[in-house]
């Protein structure tokens, strides 16, 4: 994290370009101290003013079957091995590169649905699971 990111956040928040929710979300993400966030939150409008943005150059759209997949990432990650890293960025990259046997169903955290697995059966002793995969 650089000081310029915090300086920009403070400038945007104090000028009313961020609403209260954005002040809290971005401030916490940047590690801004709670007393500072509380002061900025009180000064922030309930709704943010529109932020003027400059047009950005578009990336060329790859042709179908080109074999190229481009990802733009604004921050780094310590590791993208899905067996060792649980960071959001690492998980996002792994999710795009690997298919899992199962995944959480919609926004549930206790229901799963098949991804690679067509079906699965838990052994009577609960010590193993047998997966049937899609062709």
mmCIF file of the C-alpha atoms, coordinates in Angstrom:
data_MODEL
# 
_entry.id   MODEL 
# 
loop_
_atom_site.group_PDB 
_atom_site.id 
_atom_site.type_symbol 
_atom_site.label_atom_id 
_atom_site.label_alt_id 
_atom_site.label_comp_id 
_atom_site.label_asym_id 
_atom_site.label_entity_id 
_atom_site.label_seq_id 
_atom_site.pdbx_PDB_ins_code 
_atom_site.Cartn_x 
_atom_site.Cartn_y 
_atom_site.Cartn_z 
_atom_site.occupancy 
_atom_site.B_iso_or_equiv 
_atom_site.pdbx_formal_charge 
_atom_site.auth_seq_id 
_atom_site.auth_comp_id 
_atom_site.auth_asym_id 
_atom_site.auth_atom_id 
_atom_site.pdbx_PDB_model_num 
ATOM 1   C CA . UNK A 1 1   ? 0.000   0.000   0.000   1.00 0.00 ? 1   UNK A CA 1 
ATOM 2   C CA . UNK A 1 2   ? 1.377   3.404   -0.877  1.00 0.00 ? 2   UNK A CA 1 
ATOM 3   C CA . UNK A 1 3   ? 0.860   6.783   0.757   1.00 0.00 ? 3   UNK A CA 1 
ATOM 4   C CA . UNK A 1 4   ? -0.596  8.089   -2.519  1.00 0.00 ? 4   UNK A CA 1 
ATOM 5   C CA . UNK A 1 5   ? -3.557  5.701   -2.216  1.00 0.00 ? 5   UNK A CA 1 
ATOM 6   C CA . UNK A 1 6   ? -4.324  6.974   1.276   1.00 0.00 ? 6   UNK A CA 1 
ATOM 7   C CA . UNK A 1 7   ? -3.827  10.591  0.200   1.00 0.00 ? 7   UNK A CA 1 
ATOM 8   C CA . UNK A 1 8   ? -6.235  10.118  -2.703  1.00 0.00 ? 8   UNK A CA 1 
ATOM 9   C CA . UNK A 1 9   ? -8.763  8.412   -0.416  1.00 0.00 ? 9   UNK A CA 1 
ATOM 10  C CA . UNK A 1 10  ? -8.554  11.270  2.104   1.00 0.00 ? 10  UNK A CA 1 
ATOM 11  C CA . UNK A 1 11  ? -8.939  13.866  -0.672  1.00 0.00 ? 11  UNK A CA 1 
ATOM 12  C CA . UNK A 1 12  ? -11.942 12.081  -2.220  1.00 0.00 ? 12  UNK A CA 1 
ATOM 13  C CA . UNK A 1 13  ? -13.616 11.555  1.163   1.00 0.00 ? 13  UNK A CA 1 
ATOM 14  C CA . UNK A 1 14  ? -13.090 15.093  2.434   1.00 0.00 ? 14  UNK A CA 1 
ATOM 15  C CA . UNK A 1 15  ? -14.317 16.650  -0.828  1.00 0.00 ? 15  UNK A CA 1 
ATOM 16  C CA . UNK A 1 16  ? -17.609 14.731  -0.716  1.00 0.00 ? 16  UNK A CA 1 
ATOM 17  C CA . UNK A 1 17  ? -16.843 12.479  -3.678  1.00 0.00 ? 17  UNK A CA 1 
ATOM 18  C CA . UNK A 1 18  ? -17.401 9.365   -1.549  1.00 0.00 ? 18  UNK A CA 1 
ATOM 19  C CA . UNK A 1 19  ? -20.581 8.532   0.296   1.00 0.00 ? 19  UNK A CA 1 
ATOM 20  C CA . UNK A 1 20  ? -20.546 7.193   3.864   1.00 0.00 ? 20  UNK A CA 1 
ATOM 21  C CA . UNK A 1 21  ? -20.530 3.542   2.825   1.00 0.00 ? 21  UNK A CA 1 
ATOM 22  C CA . UNK A 1 22  ? -17.619 4.139   0.444   1.00 0.00 ? 22  UNK A CA 1 
ATOM 23  C CA . UNK A 1 23  ? -15.679 5.983   3.164   1.00 0.00 ? 23  UNK A CA 1 
ATOM 24  C CA . UNK A 1 24  ? -15.982 3.015   5.522   1.00 0.00 ? 24  UNK A CA 1 
ATOM 25  C CA . UNK A 1 25  ? -15.295 0.336   2.869   1.00 0.00 ? 25  UNK A CA 1 
ATOM 26  C CA . UNK A 1 26  ? -12.286 2.027   1.280   1.00 0.00 ? 26  UNK A CA 1 
ATOM 27  C CA . UNK A 1 27  ? -10.914 3.328   4.547   1.00 0.00 ? 27  UNK A CA 1 
ATOM 28  C CA . UNK A 1 28  ? -10.975 -0.110  6.159   1.00 0.00 ? 28  UNK A CA 1 
ATOM 29  C CA . UNK A 1 29  ? -9.414  -1.664  3.054   1.00 0.00 ? 29  UNK A CA 1 
ATOM 30  C CA . UNK A 1 30  ? -6.577  0.865   3.275   1.00 0.00 ? 30  UNK A CA 1 
ATOM 31  C CA . UNK A 1 31  ? -6.133  0.367   7.027   1.00 0.00 ? 31  UNK A CA 1 
ATOM 32  C CA . UNK A 1 32  ? -7.122  3.910   7.959   1.00 0.00 ? 32  UNK A CA 1 
ATOM 33  C CA . UNK A 1 33  ? -7.518  4.365   11.726  1.00 0.00 ? 33  UNK A CA 1 
ATOM 34  C CA . UNK A 1 34  ? -11.063 4.214   13.120  1.00 0.00 ? 34  UNK A CA 1 
ATOM 35  C CA . UNK A 1 35  ? -11.051 7.766   14.581  1.00 0.00 ? 35  UNK A CA 1 
ATOM 36  C CA . UNK A 1 36  ? -10.081 9.158   11.164  1.00 0.00 ? 36  UNK A CA 1 
ATOM 37  C CA . UNK A 1 37  ? -12.838 7.134   9.488   1.00 0.00 ? 37  UNK A CA 1 
ATOM 38  C CA . UNK A 1 38  ? -15.376 8.353   12.036  1.00 0.00 ? 38  UNK A CA 1 
ATOM 39  C CA . UNK A 1 39  ? -14.528 11.982  11.249  1.00 0.00 ? 39  UNK A CA 1 
ATOM 40  C CA . UNK A 1 40  ? -14.649 11.426  7.499   1.00 0.00 ? 40  UNK A CA 1 
ATOM 41  C CA . UNK A 1 41  ? -17.905 9.479   7.805   1.00 0.00 ? 41  UNK A CA 1 
ATOM 42  C CA . UNK A 1 42  ? -19.582 12.377  9.622   1.00 0.00 ? 42  UNK A CA 1 
ATOM 43  C CA . UNK A 1 43  ? -18.482 14.801  6.921   1.00 0.00 ? 43  UNK A CA 1 
ATOM 44  C CA . UNK A 1 44  ? -19.448 12.533  4.006   1.00 0.00 ? 44  UNK A CA 1 
ATOM 45  C CA . UNK A 1 45  ? -22.754 13.001  2.218   1.00 0.00 ? 45  UNK A CA 1 
ATOM 46  C CA . UNK A 1 46  ? -25.375 10.260  2.346   1.00 0.00 ? 46  UNK A CA 1 
ATOM 47  C CA . UNK A 1 47  ? -24.919 9.842   -1.420  1.00 0.00 ? 47  UNK A CA 1 
ATOM 48  C CA . UNK A 1 48  ? -21.727 10.531  -3.325  1.00 0.00 ? 48  UNK A CA 1 
ATOM 49  C CA . UNK A 1 49  ? -21.413 13.160  -5.999  1.00 0.00 ? 49  UNK A CA 1 
ATOM 50  C CA . UNK A 1 50  ? -20.650 11.745  -9.429  1.00 0.00 ? 50  UNK A CA 1 
ATOM 51  C CA . UNK A 1 51  ? -16.925 11.347  -9.973  1.00 0.00 ? 51  UNK A CA 1 
ATOM 52  C CA . UNK A 1 52  ? -15.607 12.626  -13.278 1.00 0.00 ? 52  UNK A CA 1 
ATOM 53  C CA . UNK A 1 53  ? -13.561 9.971   -14.981 1.00 0.00 ? 53  UNK A CA 1 
ATOM 54  C CA . UNK A 1 54  ? -11.320 10.148  -17.977 1.00 0.00 ? 54  UNK A CA 1 
ATOM 55  C CA . UNK A 1 55  ? -11.996 7.707   -20.793 1.00 0.00 ? 55  UNK A CA 1 
ATOM 56  C CA . UNK A 1 56  ? -9.685  4.732   -20.597 1.00 0.00 ? 56  UNK A CA 1 
ATOM 57  C CA . UNK A 1 57  ? -8.183  2.852   -23.487 1.00 0.00 ? 57  UNK A CA 1 
ATOM 58  C CA . UNK A 1 58  ? -9.962  -0.423  -24.054 1.00 0.00 ? 58  UNK A CA 1 
ATOM 59  C CA . UNK A 1 59  ? -7.989  -3.630  -24.285 1.00 0.00 ? 59  UNK A CA 1 
ATOM 60  C CA . UNK A 1 60  ? -8.235  -5.342  -27.636 1.00 0.00 ? 60  UNK A CA 1 
ATOM 61  C CA . UNK A 1 61  ? -10.809 -8.109  -27.576 1.00 0.00 ? 61  UNK A CA 1 
ATOM 62  C CA . UNK A 1 62  ? -9.083  -11.414 -28.296 1.00 0.00 ? 62  UNK A CA 1 
ATOM 63  C CA . UNK A 1 63  ? -10.354 -13.401 -31.233 1.00 0.00 ? 63  UNK A CA 1 
ATOM 64  C CA . UNK A 1 64  ? -12.220 -16.584 -30.391 1.00 0.00 ? 64  UNK A CA 1 
ATOM 65  C CA . UNK A 1 65  ? -9.807  -19.485 -30.099 1.00 0.00 ? 65  UNK A CA 1 
ATOM 66  C CA . UNK A 1 66  ? -6.742  -17.228 -29.785 1.00 0.00 ? 66  UNK A CA 1 
ATOM 67  C CA . UNK A 1 67  ? -5.634  -18.981 -26.592 1.00 0.00 ? 67  UNK A CA 1 
ATOM 68  C CA . UNK A 1 68  ? -5.017  -15.670 -24.831 1.00 0.00 ? 68  UNK A CA 1 
ATOM 69  C CA . UNK A 1 69  ? -6.592  -14.752 -21.507 1.00 0.00 ? 69  UNK A CA 1 
ATOM 70  C CA . UNK A 1 70  ? -5.630  -11.352 -20.083 1.00 0.00 ? 70  UNK A CA 1 
ATOM 71  C CA . UNK A 1 71  ? -6.168  -10.405 -16.437 1.00 0.00 ? 71  UNK A CA 1 
ATOM 72  C CA . UNK A 1 72  ? -5.401  -6.951  -15.069 1.00 0.00 ? 72  UNK A CA 1 
ATOM 73  C CA . UNK A 1 73  ? -4.659  -6.927  -11.342 1.00 0.00 ? 73  UNK A CA 1 
ATOM 74  C CA . UNK A 1 74  ? -3.977  -3.729  -9.437  1.00 0.00 ? 74  UNK A CA 1 
ATOM 75  C CA . UNK A 1 75  ? -2.340  -5.365  -6.390  1.00 0.00 ? 75  UNK A CA 1 
ATOM 76  C CA . UNK A 1 76  ? -0.135  -8.360  -5.795  1.00 0.00 ? 76  UNK A CA 1 
ATOM 77  C CA . UNK A 1 77  ? -0.728  -11.552 -3.867  1.00 0.00 ? 77  UNK A CA 1 
ATOM 78  C CA . UNK A 1 78  ? 1.628   -13.650 -1.828  1.00 0.00 ? 78  UNK A CA 1 
ATOM 79  C CA . UNK A 1 79  ? 0.732   -16.982 -3.431  1.00 0.00 ? 79  UNK A CA 1 
ATOM 80  C CA . UNK A 1 80  ? -1.815  -18.250 -5.938  1.00 0.00 ? 80  UNK A CA 1 
ATOM 81  C CA . UNK A 1 81  ? -1.516  -21.937 -5.054  1.00 0.00 ? 81  UNK A CA 1 
ATOM 82  C CA . UNK A 1 82  ? -5.115  -22.888 -4.154  1.00 0.00 ? 82  UNK A CA 1 
ATOM 83  C CA . UNK A 1 83  ? -3.843  -25.371 -1.537  1.00 0.00 ? 83  UNK A CA 1 
ATOM 84  C CA . UNK A 1 84  ? -2.035  -22.723 0.504   1.00 0.00 ? 84  UNK A CA 1 
ATOM 85  C CA . UNK A 1 85  ? -3.551  -19.309 -0.077  1.00 0.00 ? 85  UNK A CA 1 
ATOM 86  C CA . UNK A 1 86  ? -6.942  -18.156 1.124   1.00 0.00 ? 86  UNK A CA 1 
ATOM 87  C CA . UNK A 1 87  ? -6.670  -14.483 0.117   1.00 0.00 ? 87  UNK A CA 1 
ATOM 88  C CA . UNK A 1 88  ? -9.557  -13.150 -1.981  1.00 0.00 ? 88  UNK A CA 1 
ATOM 89  C CA . UNK A 1 89  ? -7.312  -12.258 -4.921  1.00 0.00 ? 89  UNK A CA 1 
ATOM 90  C CA . UNK A 1 90  ? -5.615  -15.668 -4.877  1.00 0.00 ? 90  UNK A CA 1 
ATOM 91  C CA . UNK A 1 91  ? -8.992  -17.402 -4.710  1.00 0.00 ? 91  UNK A CA 1 
ATOM 92  C CA . UNK A 1 92  ? -10.271 -15.373 -7.638  1.00 0.00 ? 92  UNK A CA 1 
ATOM 93  C CA . UNK A 1 93  ? -7.315  -16.372 -9.796  1.00 0.00 ? 93  UNK A CA 1 
ATOM 94  C CA . UNK A 1 94  ? -7.546  -20.022 -8.744  1.00 0.00 ? 94  UNK A CA 1 
ATOM 95  C CA . UNK A 1 95  ? -11.299 -20.059 -9.390  1.00 0.00 ? 95  UNK A CA 1 
ATOM 96  C CA . UNK A 1 96  ? -10.691 -18.891 -12.946 1.00 0.00 ? 96  UNK A CA 1 
ATOM 97  C CA . UNK A 1 97  ? -7.959  -21.474 -13.544 1.00 0.00 ? 97  UNK A CA 1 
ATOM 98  C CA . UNK A 1 98  ? -9.289  -24.559 -11.741 1.00 0.00 ? 98  UNK A CA 1 
ATOM 99  C CA . UNK A 1 99  ? -12.668 -26.218 -11.492 1.00 0.00 ? 99  UNK A CA 1 
ATOM 100 C CA . UNK A 1 100 ? -13.549 -27.659 -8.114  1.00 0.00 ? 100 UNK A CA 1 
ATOM 101 C CA . UNK A 1 101 ? -15.453 -30.841 -7.408  1.00 0.00 ? 101 UNK A CA 1 
ATOM 102 C CA . UNK A 1 102 ? -18.200 -28.877 -5.646  1.00 0.00 ? 102 UNK A CA 1 
ATOM 103 C CA . UNK A 1 103 ? -18.936 -25.245 -4.814  1.00 0.00 ? 103 UNK A CA 1 
ATOM 104 C CA . UNK A 1 104 ? -21.265 -23.377 -2.492  1.00 0.00 ? 104 UNK A CA 1 
ATOM 105 C CA . UNK A 1 105 ? -24.770 -23.062 -3.898  1.00 0.00 ? 105 UNK A CA 1 
ATOM 106 C CA . UNK A 1 106 ? -25.594 -19.404 -4.602  1.00 0.00 ? 106 UNK A CA 1 
ATOM 107 C CA . UNK A 1 107 ? -24.905 -17.401 -1.414  1.00 0.00 ? 107 UNK A CA 1 
ATOM 108 C CA . UNK A 1 108 ? -25.331 -20.370 0.934   1.00 0.00 ? 108 UNK A CA 1 
ATOM 109 C CA . UNK A 1 109 ? -22.516 -21.485 3.221   1.00 0.00 ? 109 UNK A CA 1 
ATOM 110 C CA . UNK A 1 110 ? -24.034 -24.851 4.102   1.00 0.00 ? 110 UNK A CA 1 
ATOM 111 C CA . UNK A 1 111 ? -25.333 -26.131 0.739   1.00 0.00 ? 111 UNK A CA 1 
ATOM 112 C CA . UNK A 1 112 ? -23.098 -27.302 -2.072  1.00 0.00 ? 112 UNK A CA 1 
ATOM 113 C CA . UNK A 1 113 ? -23.697 -28.141 -5.703  1.00 0.00 ? 113 UNK A CA 1 
ATOM 114 C CA . UNK A 1 114 ? -21.602 -30.035 -8.195  1.00 0.00 ? 114 UNK A CA 1 
ATOM 115 C CA . UNK A 1 115 ? -19.087 -28.298 -10.386 1.00 0.00 ? 115 UNK A CA 1 
ATOM 116 C CA . UNK A 1 116 ? -16.881 -31.090 -11.794 1.00 0.00 ? 116 UNK A CA 1 
ATOM 117 C CA . UNK A 1 117 ? -18.813 -33.635 -9.750  1.00 0.00 ? 117 UNK A CA 1 
ATOM 118 C CA . UNK A 1 118 ? -22.053 -34.890 -11.203 1.00 0.00 ? 118 UNK A CA 1 
ATOM 119 C CA . UNK A 1 119 ? -22.904 -36.615 -7.929  1.00 0.00 ? 119 UNK A CA 1 
ATOM 120 C CA . UNK A 1 120 ? -21.220 -37.856 -4.746  1.00 0.00 ? 120 UNK A CA 1 
ATOM 121 C CA . UNK A 1 121 ? -21.833 -40.383 -2.004  1.00 0.00 ? 121 UNK A CA 1 
ATOM 122 C CA . UNK A 1 122 ? -20.519 -40.291 1.552   1.00 0.00 ? 122 UNK A CA 1 
ATOM 123 C CA . UNK A 1 123 ? -19.425 -43.669 2.967   1.00 0.00 ? 123 UNK A CA 1 
ATOM 124 C CA . UNK A 1 124 ? -21.407 -45.045 5.917   1.00 0.00 ? 124 UNK A CA 1 
ATOM 125 C CA . UNK A 1 125 ? -18.482 -44.436 8.285   1.00 0.00 ? 125 UNK A CA 1 
ATOM 126 C CA . UNK A 1 126 ? -18.227 -40.819 7.052   1.00 0.00 ? 126 UNK A CA 1 
ATOM 127 C CA . UNK A 1 127 ? -14.523 -41.274 6.312   1.00 0.00 ? 127 UNK A CA 1 
ATOM 128 C CA . UNK A 1 128 ? -14.612 -41.062 2.524   1.00 0.00 ? 128 UNK A CA 1 
ATOM 129 C CA . UNK A 1 129 ? -16.598 -39.574 -0.323  1.00 0.00 ? 129 UNK A CA 1 
ATOM 130 C CA . UNK A 1 130 ? -16.969 -41.105 -3.790  1.00 0.00 ? 130 UNK A CA 1 
ATOM 131 C CA . UNK A 1 131 ? -17.436 -38.591 -6.589  1.00 0.00 ? 131 UNK A CA 1 
ATOM 132 C CA . UNK A 1 132 ? -18.893 -39.264 -10.040 1.00 0.00 ? 132 UNK A CA 1 
ATOM 133 C CA . UNK A 1 133 ? -17.490 -36.751 -12.509 1.00 0.00 ? 133 UNK A CA 1 
ATOM 134 C CA . UNK A 1 134 ? -19.096 -35.232 -15.599 1.00 0.00 ? 134 UNK A CA 1 
ATOM 135 C CA . UNK A 1 135 ? -17.770 -36.622 -18.890 1.00 0.00 ? 135 UNK A CA 1 
# 
